[in-house]
mmCIF file of C-alpha atoms in Angstrom:
data_model
loop_
_atom_site.group_PDB
_atom_site.id
_atom_site.type_symbol
_atom_site.label_atom_id
_atom_site.label_comp_id
_atom_site.label_asym_id
_atom_site.label_seq_id
_atom_site.Cartn_x
_atom_site.Cartn_y
_atom_site.Cartn_z
ATOM 1 C CA UNK A 1230 -23.127 -53.201 21.413
ATOM 2 C CA UNK A 1231 -22.915 -56.250 23.761
ATOM 3 C CA UNK A 1232 -25.924 -58.454 24.438
ATOM 4 C CA UNK A 1233 -25.927 -57.200 28.035
ATOM 5 C CA UNK A 1234 -26.044 -53.577 26.917
ATOM 6 C CA UNK A 1235 -28.819 -54.351 24.444
ATOM 7 C CA UNK A 1236 -30.841 -56.109 27.154
ATOM 8 C CA UNK A 1237 -30.391 -53.156 29.516
ATOM 9 C CA UNK A 1238 -31.415 -50.692 26.791
ATOM 10 C CA UNK A 1239 -34.546 -52.687 25.985
ATOM 11 C CA UNK A 1240 -35.410 -52.944 29.696
ATOM 12 C CA UNK A 1241 -35.075 -49.168 30.184
ATOM 13 C CA UNK A 1242 -37.141 -48.507 27.065
ATOM 14 C CA UNK A 1243 -39.857 -50.856 28.307
ATOM 15 C CA UNK A 1244 -39.937 -49.202 31.714
ATOM 16 C CA UNK A 1245 -40.078 -45.763 30.110
ATOM 17 C CA UNK A 1246 -42.946 -46.749 27.819
ATOM 18 C CA UNK A 1247 -44.786 -48.247 30.783
ATOM 19 C CA UNK A 1248 -44.380 -45.040 32.765
ATOM 20 C CA UNK A 1249 -45.658 -42.985 29.848
ATOM 21 C CA UNK A 1250 -48.649 -45.271 29.514
ATOM 22 C CA UNK A 1251 -49.494 -44.755 33.190
ATOM 23 C CA UNK A 1252 -49.525 -40.978 32.727
ATOM 24 C CA UNK A 1253 -51.897 -41.064 29.750
ATOM 25 C CA UNK A 1254 -55.594 -42.032 29.938
ATOM 26 C CA UNK A 1255 -56.294 -45.408 28.371
ATOM 27 C CA UNK A 1256 -58.778 -44.287 25.744
ATOM 28 C CA UNK A 1257 -61.234 -46.653 24.145
ATOM 29 C CA UNK A 1258 -60.789 -47.184 20.413
ATOM 30 C CA UNK A 1259 -64.281 -45.724 19.945
ATOM 31 C CA UNK A 1260 -64.697 -42.219 18.562
ATOM 32 C CA UNK A 1261 -64.573 -39.318 21.055
ATOM 33 C CA UNK A 1262 -67.768 -38.357 22.814
ATOM 34 C CA UNK A 1263 -68.847 -35.131 21.134
ATOM 35 C CA UNK A 1264 -70.542 -32.421 23.170
ATOM 36 C CA UNK A 1265 -72.062 -29.781 20.911
ATOM 37 C CA UNK A 1266 -73.062 -26.202 21.562
ATOM 38 C CA UNK A 1267 -73.296 -22.792 19.972
ATOM 39 C CA UNK A 1268 -71.864 -19.768 21.739
ATOM 40 C CA UNK A 1269 -71.887 -16.003 21.393
ATOM 41 C CA UNK A 1270 -68.182 -15.624 20.606
ATOM 42 C CA UNK A 1271 -68.900 -12.338 18.815
ATOM 43 C CA UNK A 1272 -71.743 -9.848 18.932
ATOM 44 C CA UNK A 1273 -73.455 -8.202 21.931
ATOM 45 C CA UNK A 1274 -73.417 -11.322 24.139
ATOM 46 C CA UNK A 1275 -69.767 -12.189 23.481
ATOM 47 C CA UNK A 1276 -68.620 -11.062 26.940
ATOM 48 C CA UNK A 1277 -70.583 -13.886 28.547
ATOM 49 C CA UNK A 1278 -70.300 -16.299 25.641
ATOM 50 C CA UNK A 1279 -66.518 -16.291 25.664
ATOM 51 C CA UNK A 1280 -66.501 -16.897 29.417
ATOM 52 C CA UNK A 1281 -68.822 -19.869 28.916
ATOM 53 C CA UNK A 1282 -66.627 -21.289 26.170
ATOM 54 C CA UNK A 1283 -63.490 -21.042 28.298
ATOM 55 C CA UNK A 1284 -65.164 -22.625 31.332
ATOM 56 C CA UNK A 1285 -66.480 -25.536 29.266
ATOM 57 C CA UNK A 1286 -63.041 -26.054 27.733
ATOM 58 C CA UNK A 1287 -61.634 -26.227 31.272
ATOM 59 C CA UNK A 1288 -64.170 -28.900 32.185
ATOM 60 C CA UNK A 1289 -63.279 -30.910 29.058
ATOM 61 C CA UNK A 1290 -59.586 -30.750 30.015
ATOM 62 C CA UNK A 1291 -60.424 -31.854 33.551
ATOM 63 C CA UNK A 1292 -62.718 -34.719 32.601
ATOM 64 C CA UNK A 1293 -60.208 -35.996 30.048
ATOM 65 C CA UNK A 1294 -57.465 -35.893 32.678
ATOM 66 C CA UNK A 1295 -59.675 -38.213 34.734
ATOM 67 C CA UNK A 1296 -60.032 -40.689 31.872
ATOM 68 C CA UNK A 1297 -62.880 -39.131 29.912
ATOM 69 C CA UNK A 1298 -66.390 -40.552 29.954
ATOM 70 C CA UNK A 1299 -67.064 -44.271 29.544
ATOM 71 C CA UNK A 1300 -63.385 -44.658 28.712
ATOM 72 C CA UNK A 1301 -63.680 -42.301 25.743
ATOM 73 C CA UNK A 1302 -62.139 -38.898 25.216
ATOM 74 C CA UNK A 1303 -64.523 -35.929 25.377
ATOM 75 C CA UNK A 1304 -64.476 -33.371 22.568
ATOM 76 C CA UNK A 1305 -66.231 -29.994 22.635
ATOM 77 C CA UNK A 1306 -67.717 -28.851 19.302
ATOM 78 C CA UNK A 1307 -68.916 -25.242 19.287
ATOM 79 C CA UNK A 1308 -69.827 -22.629 16.674
ATOM 80 C CA UNK A 1309 -70.277 -18.877 16.994
ATOM 81 C CA UNK A 1310 -73.988 -17.997 16.969
ATOM 82 C CA UNK A 1311 -73.253 -14.271 17.494
ATOM 83 C CA UNK A 1312 -75.921 -14.283 20.210
ATOM 84 C CA UNK A 1313 -78.561 -14.452 17.471
ATOM 85 C CA UNK A 1314 -81.748 -16.574 17.567
ATOM 86 C CA UNK A 1315 -81.590 -16.606 13.770
ATOM 87 C CA UNK A 1316 -78.268 -18.500 13.916
ATOM 88 C CA UNK A 1317 -78.620 -20.971 16.774
ATOM 89 C CA UNK A 1318 -81.284 -23.375 15.357
ATOM 90 C CA UNK A 1319 -79.294 -23.980 12.180
ATOM 91 C CA UNK A 1320 -76.149 -24.604 14.201
ATOM 92 C CA UNK A 1321 -77.897 -27.161 16.407
ATOM 93 C CA UNK A 1322 -79.319 -28.913 13.373
ATOM 94 C CA UNK A 1323 -75.758 -29.214 12.052
ATOM 95 C CA UNK A 1324 -74.489 -30.443 15.430
ATOM 96 C CA UNK A 1325 -77.110 -33.190 15.477
ATOM 97 C CA UNK A 1326 -77.165 -34.243 11.817
ATOM 98 C CA UNK A 1327 -73.649 -33.610 10.537
ATOM 99 C CA UNK A 1328 -71.374 -33.526 13.584
ATOM 100 C CA UNK A 1329 -73.296 -36.356 15.255
ATOM 101 C CA UNK A 1330 -72.953 -34.745 18.662
ATOM 102 C CA UNK A 1331 -73.699 -37.229 21.445
ATOM 103 C CA UNK A 1332 -74.707 -34.588 23.993
ATOM 104 C CA UNK A 1333 -75.807 -30.967 23.793
ATOM 105 C CA UNK A 1334 -75.327 -27.847 25.902
ATOM 106 C CA UNK A 1335 -77.556 -24.857 25.202
ATOM 107 C CA UNK A 1336 -76.296 -21.586 23.715
ATOM 108 C CA UNK A 1337 -75.264 -18.887 26.142
ATOM 109 C CA UNK A 1338 -78.138 -16.469 26.723
ATOM 110 C CA UNK A 1339 -81.911 -16.614 26.875
ATOM 111 C CA UNK A 1340 -82.901 -15.624 23.342
ATOM 112 C CA UNK A 1341 -80.576 -17.866 21.262
ATOM 113 C CA UNK A 1342 -81.250 -20.783 23.607
ATOM 114 C CA UNK A 1343 -85.041 -20.427 23.449
ATOM 115 C CA UNK A 1344 -84.811 -20.565 19.661
ATOM 116 C CA UNK A 1345 -83.413 -24.125 19.694
ATOM 117 C CA UNK A 1346 -85.966 -25.602 22.096
ATOM 118 C CA UNK A 1347 -88.530 -26.715 19.471
ATOM 119 C CA UNK A 1348 -85.781 -28.516 17.536
ATOM 120 C CA UNK A 1349 -84.309 -30.407 20.497
ATOM 121 C CA UNK A 1350 -87.771 -31.398 21.701
ATOM 122 C CA UNK A 1351 -88.693 -32.689 18.233
ATOM 123 C CA UNK A 1352 -85.444 -34.690 18.086
ATOM 124 C CA UNK A 1353 -85.812 -36.010 21.629
ATOM 125 C CA UNK A 1354 -82.462 -34.592 22.721
ATOM 126 C CA UNK A 1355 -81.243 -33.780 26.213
ATOM 127 C CA UNK A 1356 -80.225 -30.120 26.609
ATOM 128 C CA UNK A 1357 -78.281 -28.634 29.531
ATOM 129 C CA UNK A 1358 -78.796 -24.905 30.093
ATOM 130 C CA UNK A 1359 -76.256 -22.122 29.903
ATOM 131 C CA UNK A 1360 -77.400 -18.966 31.737
ATOM 132 C CA UNK A 1361 -80.925 -18.483 30.466
ATOM 133 C CA UNK A 1362 -84.297 -17.492 31.893
ATOM 134 C CA UNK A 1363 -87.642 -19.251 31.367
ATOM 135 C CA UNK A 1364 -86.313 -20.959 28.229
ATOM 136 C CA UNK A 1365 -88.623 -23.943 28.649
ATOM 137 C CA UNK A 1366 -91.736 -22.030 29.741
ATOM 138 C CA UNK A 1367 -93.473 -22.409 26.361
ATOM 139 C CA UNK A 1368 -92.072 -25.648 24.906
ATOM 140 C CA UNK A 1369 -92.158 -27.725 28.140
ATOM 141 C CA UNK A 1370 -89.468 -30.136 26.992
ATOM 142 C CA UNK A 1371 -88.964 -32.855 29.632
ATOM 143 C CA UNK A 1372 -85.279 -33.235 28.733
ATOM 144 C CA UNK A 1373 -84.195 -29.662 29.543
ATOM 145 C CA UNK A 1374 -82.145 -28.943 32.691
ATOM 146 C CA UNK A 1375 -81.055 -25.408 33.521
ATOM 147 C CA UNK A 1376 -77.640 -24.633 34.988
ATOM 148 C CA UNK A 1377 -78.854 -21.255 36.297
ATOM 149 C CA UNK A 1378 -79.968 -20.691 39.921
ATOM 150 C CA UNK A 1379 -83.497 -19.408 39.293
ATOM 151 C CA UNK A 1380 -86.842 -20.635 38.038
ATOM 152 C CA UNK A 1381 -89.449 -17.845 37.838
ATOM 153 C CA UNK A 1382 -89.413 -14.064 38.209
ATOM 154 C CA UNK A 1383 -89.923 -14.288 41.962
ATOM 155 C CA UNK A 1384 -86.819 -16.465 42.313
ATOM 156 C CA UNK A 1385 -84.843 -13.930 40.262
ATOM 157 C CA UNK A 1386 -85.934 -10.573 41.708
ATOM 158 C CA UNK A 1387 -88.327 -11.491 44.499
ATOM 159 C CA UNK A 1388 -85.636 -10.696 47.039
ATOM 160 C CA UNK A 1389 -85.548 -7.096 45.836
ATOM 161 C CA UNK A 1390 -89.235 -6.675 46.655
ATOM 162 C CA UNK A 1391 -88.885 -8.481 49.998
ATOM 163 C CA UNK A 1392 -86.172 -5.972 50.879
ATOM 164 C CA UNK A 1393 -88.531 -3.193 49.800
ATOM 165 C CA UNK A 1394 -91.134 -4.411 52.256
ATOM 166 C CA UNK A 1395 -88.605 -4.433 55.103
ATOM 167 C CA UNK A 1396 -87.732 -0.745 54.561
ATOM 168 C CA UNK A 1397 -91.321 0.420 54.181
ATOM 169 C CA UNK A 1398 -91.614 0.922 50.415
ATOM 170 C CA UNK A 1399 -95.061 2.139 49.269
ATOM 171 C CA UNK A 1400 -94.379 3.524 45.780
ATOM 172 C CA UNK A 1401 -92.332 1.978 42.983
ATOM 173 C CA UNK A 1402 -90.974 3.116 39.605
ATOM 174 C CA UNK A 1403 -90.167 0.696 36.756
ATOM 175 C CA UNK A 1404 -87.624 1.146 33.974
ATOM 176 C CA UNK A 1405 -87.016 -1.676 31.467
ATOM 177 C CA UNK A 1406 -85.494 -2.388 28.065
ATOM 178 C CA UNK A 1407 -87.864 -3.317 25.262
ATOM 179 C CA UNK A 1408 -86.379 -6.802 24.822
ATOM 180 C CA UNK A 1409 -87.869 -10.208 25.589
ATOM 181 C CA UNK A 1410 -85.705 -10.984 28.610
ATOM 182 C CA UNK A 1411 -86.194 -7.599 30.281
ATOM 183 C CA UNK A 1412 -89.913 -7.584 29.550
ATOM 184 C CA UNK A 1413 -90.312 -11.052 31.084
ATOM 185 C CA UNK A 1414 -88.523 -9.887 34.209
ATOM 186 C CA UNK A 1415 -90.580 -6.670 34.243
ATOM 187 C CA UNK A 1416 -93.841 -8.606 34.061
ATOM 188 C CA UNK A 1417 -92.811 -10.714 37.028
ATOM 189 C CA UNK A 1418 -91.608 -7.664 38.955
ATOM 190 C CA UNK A 1419 -94.911 -5.850 38.430
ATOM 191 C CA UNK A 1420 -96.787 -8.872 39.718
ATOM 192 C CA UNK A 1421 -94.564 -8.931 42.813
ATOM 193 C CA UNK A 1422 -95.135 -5.214 43.369
ATOM 194 C CA UNK A 1423 -98.882 -5.706 43.146
ATOM 195 C CA UNK A 1424 -98.720 -8.620 45.575
ATOM 196 C CA UNK A 1425 -96.796 -6.431 48.035
ATOM 197 C CA UNK A 1426 -99.336 -3.632 47.646
ATOM 198 C CA UNK A 1427 -96.895 -1.142 46.115
ATOM 199 C CA UNK A 1428 -98.289 1.695 44.030
ATOM 200 C CA UNK A 1429 -96.719 2.162 40.584
ATOM 201 C CA UNK A 1430 -95.909 5.855 40.140
ATOM 202 C CA UNK A 1431 -93.754 5.569 36.998
ATOM 203 C CA UNK A 1432 -93.243 2.964 34.290
ATOM 204 C CA UNK A 1433 -91.138 3.324 31.154
ATOM 205 C CA UNK A 1434 -89.994 0.851 28.508
ATOM 206 C CA UNK A 1435 -87.153 2.135 26.352
ATOM 207 C CA UNK A 1436 -85.793 0.997 22.941
ATOM 208 C CA UNK A 1437 -82.592 -1.122 23.038
ATOM 209 C CA UNK A 1438 -80.757 1.622 21.135
ATOM 210 C CA UNK A 1439 -81.277 4.210 23.910
ATOM 211 C CA UNK A 1440 -78.057 5.856 25.102
ATOM 212 C CA UNK A 1441 -79.333 8.904 26.996
ATOM 213 C CA UNK A 1442 -81.417 8.207 30.112
ATOM 214 C CA UNK A 1443 -81.311 11.671 31.653
ATOM 215 C CA UNK A 1444 -84.948 12.522 30.842
ATOM 216 C CA UNK A 1445 -86.131 9.210 32.334
ATOM 217 C CA UNK A 1446 -84.118 9.694 35.519
ATOM 218 C CA UNK A 1447 -85.536 13.214 35.904
ATOM 219 C CA UNK A 1448 -89.050 11.818 35.414
ATOM 220 C CA UNK A 1449 -88.399 9.162 38.051
ATOM 221 C CA UNK A 1450 -87.150 11.819 40.458
ATOM 222 C CA UNK A 1451 -90.287 13.898 39.846
ATOM 223 C CA UNK A 1452 -92.487 10.874 40.619
ATOM 224 C CA UNK A 1453 -90.863 10.502 44.099
ATOM 225 C CA UNK A 1454 -90.882 6.687 44.322
ATOM 226 C CA UNK A 1455 -89.575 4.797 47.351
ATOM 227 C CA UNK A 1456 -88.052 2.132 45.122
ATOM 228 C CA UNK A 1457 -86.795 1.982 41.524
ATOM 229 C CA UNK A 1458 -86.721 -1.375 39.757
ATOM 230 C CA UNK A 1459 -84.574 -1.557 36.609
ATOM 231 C CA UNK A 1460 -84.430 -4.420 34.065
ATOM 232 C CA UNK A 1461 -81.591 -3.554 31.693
ATOM 233 C CA UNK A 1462 -78.736 -4.892 29.576
ATOM 234 C CA UNK A 1463 -75.021 -4.082 30.168
ATOM 235 C CA UNK A 1464 -74.706 -0.913 28.047
ATOM 236 C CA UNK A 1465 -78.031 0.390 29.365
ATOM 237 C CA UNK A 1466 -77.080 -0.453 32.950
ATOM 238 C CA UNK A 1467 -73.873 1.559 32.656
ATOM 239 C CA UNK A 1468 -75.639 4.594 31.191
ATOM 240 C CA UNK A 1469 -78.448 4.439 33.761
ATOM 241 C CA UNK A 1470 -76.078 4.297 36.746
ATOM 242 C CA UNK A 1471 -74.113 7.233 35.357
ATOM 243 C CA UNK A 1472 -77.296 9.251 34.862
ATOM 244 C CA UNK A 1473 -78.383 8.483 38.431
ATOM 245 C CA UNK A 1474 -75.059 9.725 39.795
ATOM 246 C CA UNK A 1475 -75.179 12.844 37.640
ATOM 247 C CA UNK A 1476 -78.827 13.797 38.208
ATOM 248 C CA UNK A 1477 -79.896 11.901 41.314
ATOM 249 C CA UNK A 1478 -83.192 10.132 41.931
ATOM 250 C CA UNK A 1479 -84.161 12.013 45.075
ATOM 251 C CA UNK A 1480 -83.949 11.348 48.793
ATOM 252 C CA UNK A 1481 -87.172 9.298 48.799
ATOM 253 C CA UNK A 1482 -85.556 6.312 47.023
ATOM 254 C CA UNK A 1483 -84.731 3.603 49.543
ATOM 255 C CA UNK A 1484 -83.822 0.917 47.040
ATOM 256 C CA UNK A 1485 -82.460 1.095 43.470
ATOM 257 C CA UNK A 1486 -81.545 -1.674 40.987
ATOM 258 C CA UNK A 1487 -82.924 -5.206 41.030
ATOM 259 C CA UNK A 1488 -82.655 -6.686 37.528
ATOM 260 C CA UNK A 1489 -79.678 -4.957 35.919
ATOM 261 C CA UNK A 1490 -77.568 -7.233 33.712
ATOM 262 C CA UNK A 1491 -73.964 -6.046 33.439
ATOM 263 C CA UNK A 1492 -73.344 -5.053 37.041
ATOM 264 C CA UNK A 1493 -71.930 -8.571 37.486
ATOM 265 C CA UNK A 1494 -69.181 -8.034 34.874
ATOM 266 C CA UNK A 1495 -65.691 -6.875 35.843
ATOM 267 C CA UNK A 1496 -65.438 -4.439 32.929
ATOM 268 C CA UNK A 1497 -68.700 -2.700 33.876
ATOM 269 C CA UNK A 1498 -67.911 -2.680 37.599
ATOM 270 C CA UNK A 1499 -64.463 -1.248 36.959
ATOM 271 C CA UNK A 1500 -65.843 1.432 34.620
ATOM 272 C CA UNK A 1501 -68.480 2.549 37.125
ATOM 273 C CA UNK A 1502 -66.402 2.192 40.283
ATOM 274 C CA UNK A 1503 -67.744 4.236 43.203
ATOM 275 C CA UNK A 1504 -70.884 5.127 41.259
ATOM 276 C CA UNK A 1505 -72.127 1.636 42.125
ATOM 277 C CA UNK A 1506 -72.157 2.235 45.876
ATOM 278 C CA UNK A 1507 -75.573 1.690 47.386
ATOM 279 C CA UNK A 1508 -77.065 -0.058 44.347
ATOM 280 C CA UNK A 1509 -78.791 -3.382 45.112
ATOM 281 C CA UNK A 1510 -78.877 -5.971 42.351
ATOM 282 C CA UNK A 1511 -79.251 -9.678 41.670
ATOM 283 C CA UNK A 1512 -76.240 -11.964 41.341
ATOM 284 C CA UNK A 1513 -75.511 -15.655 40.952
ATOM 285 C CA UNK A 1514 -72.209 -15.867 42.840
ATOM 286 C CA UNK A 1515 -70.009 -13.445 44.785
ATOM 287 C CA UNK A 1516 -66.885 -14.215 46.845
ATOM 288 C CA UNK A 1517 -68.621 -13.910 50.202
ATOM 289 C CA UNK A 1518 -68.000 -16.581 52.856
ATOM 290 C CA UNK A 1519 -71.545 -17.952 52.651
ATOM 291 C CA UNK A 1520 -71.063 -18.969 48.998
ATOM 292 C CA UNK A 1521 -67.785 -20.851 49.453
ATOM 293 C CA UNK A 1522 -69.032 -24.022 47.743
ATOM 294 C CA UNK A 1523 -66.503 -26.886 47.468
ATOM 295 C CA UNK A 1524 -64.213 -26.368 44.483
ATOM 296 C CA UNK A 1525 -65.475 -22.958 43.357
ATOM 297 C CA UNK A 1526 -62.515 -20.902 44.610
ATOM 298 C CA UNK A 1527 -59.995 -23.315 43.107
ATOM 299 C CA UNK A 1528 -61.857 -23.176 39.806
ATOM 300 C CA UNK A 1529 -61.985 -19.373 39.779
ATOM 301 C CA UNK A 1530 -58.275 -19.103 40.580
ATOM 302 C CA UNK A 1531 -57.460 -21.348 37.609
ATOM 303 C CA UNK A 1532 -59.998 -19.572 35.436
ATOM 304 C CA UNK A 1533 -58.446 -16.171 36.178
ATOM 305 C CA UNK A 1534 -55.088 -17.296 34.814
ATOM 306 C CA UNK A 1535 -56.564 -18.842 31.688
ATOM 307 C CA UNK A 1536 -58.890 -15.875 31.131
ATOM 308 C CA UNK A 1537 -55.961 -13.475 31.248
ATOM 309 C CA UNK A 1538 -54.199 -15.411 28.491
ATOM 310 C CA UNK A 1539 -57.427 -15.684 26.467
ATOM 311 C CA UNK A 1540 -58.232 -11.975 26.954
ATOM 312 C CA UNK A 1541 -61.535 -12.846 28.604
ATOM 313 C CA UNK A 1542 -62.908 -11.235 31.761
ATOM 314 C CA UNK A 1543 -60.859 -12.609 34.650
ATOM 315 C CA UNK A 1544 -63.483 -12.472 37.437
ATOM 316 C CA UNK A 1545 -66.101 -14.584 35.672
ATOM 317 C CA UNK A 1546 -68.353 -14.875 38.737
ATOM 318 C CA UNK A 1547 -71.681 -14.507 36.949
ATOM 319 C CA UNK A 1548 -71.111 -16.991 34.126
ATOM 320 C CA UNK A 1549 -68.003 -19.175 34.327
ATOM 321 C CA UNK A 1550 -68.730 -21.382 37.381
ATOM 322 C CA UNK A 1551 -72.198 -22.186 36.066
ATOM 323 C CA UNK A 1552 -70.882 -23.074 32.612
ATOM 324 C CA UNK A 1553 -68.349 -25.401 34.206
ATOM 325 C CA UNK A 1554 -71.233 -26.876 36.196
ATOM 326 C CA UNK A 1555 -73.036 -27.682 32.915
ATOM 327 C CA UNK A 1556 -70.226 -30.071 32.136
ATOM 328 C CA UNK A 1557 -70.299 -31.511 35.645
ATOM 329 C CA UNK A 1558 -74.029 -32.190 35.282
ATOM 330 C CA UNK A 1559 -73.424 -34.247 32.149
ATOM 331 C CA UNK A 1560 -70.425 -35.996 33.665
ATOM 332 C CA UNK A 1561 -72.308 -37.172 36.736
ATOM 333 C CA UNK A 1562 -75.328 -38.331 34.746
ATOM 334 C CA UNK A 1563 -73.203 -40.306 32.261
ATOM 335 C CA UNK A 1564 -71.137 -41.934 35.005
ATOM 336 C CA UNK A 1565 -74.208 -42.797 37.085
ATOM 337 C CA UNK A 1566 -76.088 -44.385 34.180
ATOM 338 C CA UNK A 1567 -73.123 -45.760 32.240
ATOM 339 C CA UNK A 1568 -74.897 -44.504 29.142
ATOM 340 C CA UNK A 1569 -75.097 -41.768 26.522
ATOM 341 C CA UNK A 1570 -78.765 -42.452 25.879
ATOM 342 C CA UNK A 1571 -80.398 -39.045 26.167
ATOM 343 C CA UNK A 1572 -83.652 -40.398 27.628
ATOM 344 C CA UNK A 1573 -81.780 -42.363 30.297
ATOM 345 C CA UNK A 1574 -79.702 -39.344 31.232
ATOM 346 C CA UNK A 1575 -82.804 -37.146 31.470
ATOM 347 C CA UNK A 1576 -84.536 -39.716 33.673
ATOM 348 C CA UNK A 1577 -81.534 -39.709 36.016
ATOM 349 C CA UNK A 1578 -81.401 -35.901 36.252
ATOM 350 C CA UNK A 1579 -85.136 -35.625 36.922
ATOM 351 C CA UNK A 1580 -84.807 -37.808 40.007
ATOM 352 C CA UNK A 1581 -81.347 -37.099 41.421
ATOM 353 C CA UNK A 1582 -79.357 -34.257 42.926
ATOM 354 C CA UNK A 1583 -75.950 -33.483 41.411
ATOM 355 C CA UNK A 1584 -72.931 -31.913 43.100
ATOM 356 C CA UNK A 1585 -71.228 -28.996 41.346
ATOM 357 C CA UNK A 1586 -68.874 -26.136 42.101
ATOM 358 C CA UNK A 1587 -71.945 -23.872 42.411
ATOM 359 C CA UNK A 1588 -73.416 -26.169 45.045
ATOM 360 C CA UNK A 1589 -75.918 -29.030 44.884
ATOM 361 C CA UNK A 1590 -78.600 -28.859 42.187
ATOM 362 C CA UNK A 1591 -81.959 -30.606 42.041
ATOM 363 C CA UNK A 1592 -84.512 -29.851 39.327
ATOM 364 C CA UNK A 1593 -88.250 -29.303 39.483
ATOM 365 C CA UNK A 1594 -90.895 -28.145 37.027
ATOM 366 C CA UNK A 1595 -89.720 -27.598 33.447
ATOM 367 C CA UNK A 1596 -86.126 -28.465 34.368
ATOM 368 C CA UNK A 1597 -85.607 -25.374 36.528
ATOM 369 C CA UNK A 1598 -83.953 -25.426 39.953
ATOM 370 C CA UNK A 1599 -86.271 -26.714 42.661
ATOM 371 C CA UNK A 1600 -84.385 -24.566 45.197
ATOM 372 C CA UNK A 1601 -83.355 -21.263 43.522
ATOM 373 C CA UNK A 1602 -80.163 -19.591 44.710
ATOM 374 C CA UNK A 1603 -80.213 -16.004 43.427
ATOM 375 C CA UNK A 1604 -78.795 -13.457 45.868
ATOM 376 C CA UNK A 1605 -79.315 -9.715 46.188
ATOM 377 C CA UNK A 1606 -76.075 -7.840 46.751
ATOM 378 C CA UNK A 1607 -75.430 -4.242 47.729
ATOM 379 C CA UNK A 1608 -72.282 -2.536 46.470
ATOM 380 C CA UNK A 1609 -70.264 -1.075 49.354
ATOM 381 C CA UNK A 1610 -66.996 0.818 49.694
ATOM 382 C CA UNK A 1611 -66.219 0.468 45.996
ATOM 383 C CA UNK A 1612 -63.303 2.584 44.775
ATOM 384 C CA UNK A 1613 -62.684 3.855 41.273
ATOM 385 C CA UNK A 1614 -60.620 2.055 38.617
ATOM 386 C CA UNK A 1615 -59.904 -1.232 40.372
ATOM 387 C CA UNK A 1616 -61.418 -4.492 39.128
ATOM 388 C CA UNK A 1617 -59.359 -6.598 41.528
ATOM 389 C CA UNK A 1618 -61.164 -5.144 44.565
ATOM 390 C CA UNK A 1619 -64.192 -7.271 43.666
ATOM 391 C CA UNK A 1620 -62.283 -10.407 44.638
ATOM 392 C CA UNK A 1621 -62.529 -9.180 48.238
ATOM 393 C CA UNK A 1622 -65.354 -9.821 50.647
ATOM 394 C CA UNK A 1623 -67.417 -6.776 51.580
ATOM 395 C CA UNK A 1624 -67.607 -5.115 48.164
ATOM 396 C CA UNK A 1625 -70.780 -6.960 47.123
ATOM 397 C CA UNK A 1626 -72.495 -7.623 50.430
ATOM 398 C CA UNK A 1627 -75.266 -10.231 50.295
ATOM 399 C CA UNK A 1628 -78.371 -8.656 51.810
ATOM 400 C CA UNK A 1629 -80.845 -11.392 50.784
ATOM 401 C CA UNK A 1630 -81.729 -14.229 51.391
ATOM 402 C CA UNK A 1631 -80.989 -14.886 55.055
ATOM 403 C CA UNK A 1632 -79.268 -18.200 54.293
ATOM 404 C CA UNK A 1633 -76.471 -16.401 52.427
ATOM 405 C CA UNK A 1634 -76.735 -12.951 54.015
ATOM 406 C CA UNK A 1635 -73.438 -11.289 54.976
ATOM 407 C CA UNK A 1636 -74.718 -7.835 55.935
ATOM 408 C CA UNK A 1637 -77.799 -5.684 56.466
ATOM 409 C CA UNK A 1638 -79.226 -3.437 53.771
ATOM 410 C CA UNK A 1639 -78.093 0.192 53.998
ATOM 411 C CA UNK A 1640 -80.963 2.492 53.019
ATOM 412 C CA UNK A 1641 -81.858 4.992 51.569
ATOM 413 C CA UNK A 1642 -79.809 5.009 48.372
ATOM 414 C CA UNK A 1643 -78.498 8.512 49.060
ATOM 415 C CA UNK A 1644 -77.205 7.375 52.446
ATOM 416 C CA UNK A 1645 -75.567 4.288 51.000
ATOM 417 C CA UNK A 1646 -73.841 5.985 48.053
ATOM 418 C CA UNK A 1647 -70.920 7.147 50.158
ATOM 419 C CA UNK A 1648 -70.237 3.676 51.490
#
């Protein structure tokens, strides 16, 4: 090979290496920044837990493509807690002591997350929430920041009772699972009913193992309420809606639903199909024009493709955008402070608003949202056997609050069921 050819070869190699270097983030020689969490990747909460895991992985990919944090690569360290409060504290102890996690994101779900609060408070660790309710109401840790758009029971289901007042509700029936989350929501709902002057004509708490709700639905029908408030988990929600469609709750019922977990999931919505029509329930995000926050549609489009490959629910509206936002919260705090010091990060989040794909977030008491953003949606014109229809506007019409409203409530339930 001539000297000229050698020089040309070396020049091309140098240019190629330079181009490759420009396409790769220039990582610091320090160890990766470890973000630790536990997640329900199996067990009864796995449907939401796996969505959360995928969304957080997407954020890690995105932040690393932008150069990581503080010039260091970000690494997500998670373990399966099976949705169990018996598992999550031990996992977080391992994350802190053995894995040396720099930052922490709470487990998916209220119960496993509440179980780790005493530990993180004792260790003085920042904790970002992951779809949980009133997790900090007992511990009062000043370094907890929820990713979920509610704070108290009124912020979660208050809209349901406001709607009841607008349609002249006088009598209410309550049906709730005998689990901590549902009972907390029920307690708040009963207080709201009392404040509105509604008379309770039926109240039933059922064991989590209940599969047949026909007797309860018949009892509700016999009580002739104007409104039925339900606080249930996904399997219960499915069985209750089916029992309502089979037996009916009577023509007096103007409003049905409120606090039913599961009616936000594609698998449940597809299974129930037209049986959902008329039901009014809480939600965190639906693809209505009033909730078109910057970046959320692009995220959900990407998420749908990745979820299909991962065999995870492809809609992901209820969980995935908020889990991605958990990462964004940490990212903005770290970049603003130039630090991984948990106390410094907490101080920043207590006093600043952050921008996320679920909109701007500012925190108030106990690290809950100062301006809650839960919406009440009414299912309309839902057909059977089609999960993709829920990507359209008009299937989950926002009927409360006015800021996000995209349609008026159709009442009574019997009149709305055909729509």
